[in-house]
XYZ file of C-alpha atoms in Angstrom:
168
model
C 41.613 -60.987 -81.954
C 44.932 -60.146 -83.127
C 44.115 -56.432 -83.735
C 42.834 -55.989 -80.160
C 45.519 -57.463 -78.443
C 47.481 -55.067 -80.281
C 45.239 -52.616 -78.955
C 45.760 -53.653 -75.308
C 49.651 -54.108 -75.933
C 50.075 -50.403 -77.423
C 48.551 -48.750 -74.233
C 50.601 -51.595 -72.059
C 53.775 -50.017 -73.458
C 52.671 -46.343 -73.036
C 52.468 -47.517 -69.328
C 55.378 -49.209 -68.839
C 56.827 -46.478 -70.450
C 55.678 -44.009 -68.065
C 56.891 -46.413 -65.328
C 60.442 -46.454 -66.595
C 60.943 -42.312 -67.101
C 59.472 -41.643 -63.732
C 61.996 -44.759 -62.144
C 64.937 -43.212 -64.466
C 63.727 -39.580 -63.222
C 63.304 -40.263 -59.860
C 66.951 -42.109 -59.374
C 68.589 -39.188 -61.130
C 67.184 -36.581 -58.681
C 68.367 -39.269 -55.913
C 72.038 -39.150 -56.916
C 71.478 -35.097 -57.510
C 71.569 -35.309 -61.475
C 68.185 -33.492 -61.943
C 66.687 -30.829 -60.198
C 64.135 -32.487 -57.438
C 60.499 -31.928 -57.976
C 58.106 -31.041 -55.237
C 56.156 -34.264 -55.640
C 59.793 -36.040 -55.472
C 60.428 -34.669 -52.056
C 57.175 -36.075 -50.902
C 58.186 -40.020 -51.930
C 57.571 -42.096 -48.661
C 59.923 -44.465 -47.685
C 59.931 -46.477 -44.131
C 63.001 -46.218 -41.972
C 63.679 -49.781 -42.232
C 64.075 -48.955 -46.264
C 66.060 -45.610 -45.879
C 68.806 -47.637 -43.660
C 68.255 -50.473 -46.441
C 69.424 -48.265 -49.272
C 71.985 -46.269 -47.169
C 73.669 -49.632 -46.399
C 73.657 -51.239 -49.943
C 76.722 -51.373 -52.028
C 74.811 -49.402 -54.969
C 72.289 -47.446 -52.984
C 70.753 -45.866 -56.353
C 70.174 -48.956 -57.421
C 68.463 -50.082 -54.152
C 66.638 -46.329 -54.161
C 65.542 -47.724 -57.834
C 64.354 -50.958 -56.883
C 62.056 -49.284 -54.049
C 60.571 -47.169 -56.770
C 59.670 -49.877 -59.135
C 58.384 -51.987 -56.122
C 55.810 -48.681 -54.922
C 54.918 -47.843 -58.202
C 54.393 -51.541 -59.131
C 50.531 -51.654 -58.600
C 49.983 -48.603 -60.163
C 48.915 -48.060 -63.824
C 49.623 -45.126 -65.767
C 47.115 -44.973 -68.469
C 44.775 -42.718 -67.888
C 45.822 -38.821 -68.397
C 45.415 -37.757 -64.758
C 47.514 -40.834 -63.491
C 49.764 -40.106 -66.129
C 50.193 -36.259 -64.950
C 50.533 -37.379 -61.401
C 53.377 -39.528 -62.168
C 55.380 -37.196 -64.156
C 55.252 -34.774 -61.135
C 57.818 -37.120 -59.498
C 60.116 -35.867 -62.526
C 58.674 -32.936 -63.868
C 57.444 -29.704 -62.109
C 55.124 -28.279 -64.891
C 51.680 -27.259 -63.760
C 49.907 -27.542 -67.508
C 51.643 -31.155 -68.828
C 48.876 -31.557 -71.223
C 49.330 -28.425 -72.863
C 53.059 -28.794 -73.029
C 52.781 -32.184 -74.271
C 50.174 -31.357 -76.801
C 52.222 -28.617 -78.035
C 54.948 -31.252 -78.803
C 52.663 -33.415 -80.291
C 53.701 -34.376 -84.555
C 50.064 -33.736 -85.654
C 48.642 -30.899 -84.077
C 45.941 -31.295 -81.243
C 44.402 -29.367 -78.001
C 45.056 -30.604 -74.839
C 41.852 -31.561 -73.964
C 41.053 -33.351 -77.273
C 44.716 -35.067 -76.611
C 43.627 -36.306 -73.137
C 39.887 -37.183 -74.252
C 41.139 -39.418 -77.227
C 43.693 -41.145 -74.563
C 40.874 -41.731 -72.078
C 38.862 -43.314 -75.152
C 41.770 -45.483 -76.324
C 41.859 -46.651 -72.710
C 38.067 -47.208 -72.262
C 38.225 -49.565 -75.475
C 41.492 -51.341 -73.663
C 39.524 -51.872 -70.654
C 36.765 -53.450 -72.615
C 38.749 -55.487 -74.652
C 40.595 -57.062 -71.819
C 37.468 -57.031 -69.621
C 34.475 -57.493 -71.489
C 35.778 -59.633 -74.845
C 35.219 -56.324 -76.353
C 31.303 -57.306 -76.768
C 28.256 -54.835 -77.492
C 26.620 -55.203 -73.906
C 23.214 -54.425 -75.531
C 23.187 -57.099 -78.059
C 21.650 -60.552 -77.381
C 23.752 -62.910 -78.072
C 27.015 -61.161 -77.556
C 29.122 -59.438 -80.588
C 32.248 -57.966 -80.686
C 32.343 -54.533 -81.614
C 33.920 -53.892 -84.857
C 37.728 -53.020 -85.212
C 39.751 -52.627 -88.417
C 43.764 -52.947 -88.887
C 43.486 -48.797 -89.179
C 41.647 -48.813 -86.021
C 44.442 -50.507 -84.196
C 47.300 -48.729 -86.557
C 45.566 -45.113 -85.369
C 46.220 -46.362 -81.654
C 49.928 -47.551 -82.130
C 50.545 -44.447 -84.037
C 49.147 -42.126 -81.389
C 50.755 -43.719 -78.589
C 53.781 -43.212 -80.590
C 53.226 -39.685 -81.109
C 52.218 -39.259 -77.599
C 55.278 -41.042 -76.047
C 57.810 -38.887 -78.439
C 56.025 -35.669 -77.263
C 56.407 -36.654 -73.823
C 60.052 -37.316 -74.547
C 60.443 -33.703 -76.174
C 58.568 -32.148 -73.009
C 60.625 -33.530 -69.877
C 63.916 -32.651 -71.022
């Protein structure tokens, strides 16, 4: 079970990383330290929220809190959701091509996205189904090794490094 939870936590760390870089990037755009993206320009706030931000002692902190609040219910694990989130801070139409070109281990964008999707599917099986093979009775957990988990952790670490290198 420890190996399974390492897998889950690695995916959660990726999700949190995307949340954090999007928040930081949006605040940088708000205070004009970063060029605004078209997706940033579509970020919707109510008039009450705008007035609250403008009247706050430090408006960018209030804006940051609103970005966090609005994104708190979103999961950034699937490649399409990650690309959509990155659009708030990075106006690149071929995000996965650029990211894959910055991976330490050479990989095509389609293989990169498929590998990430498969990691997330297994994460969901671990979290929601106890990682059981649904075809066996009695239920038996799928096999997992330290090497499997280490590969996931290394892949996600490389992916984060590649995203960092890409969005500069």
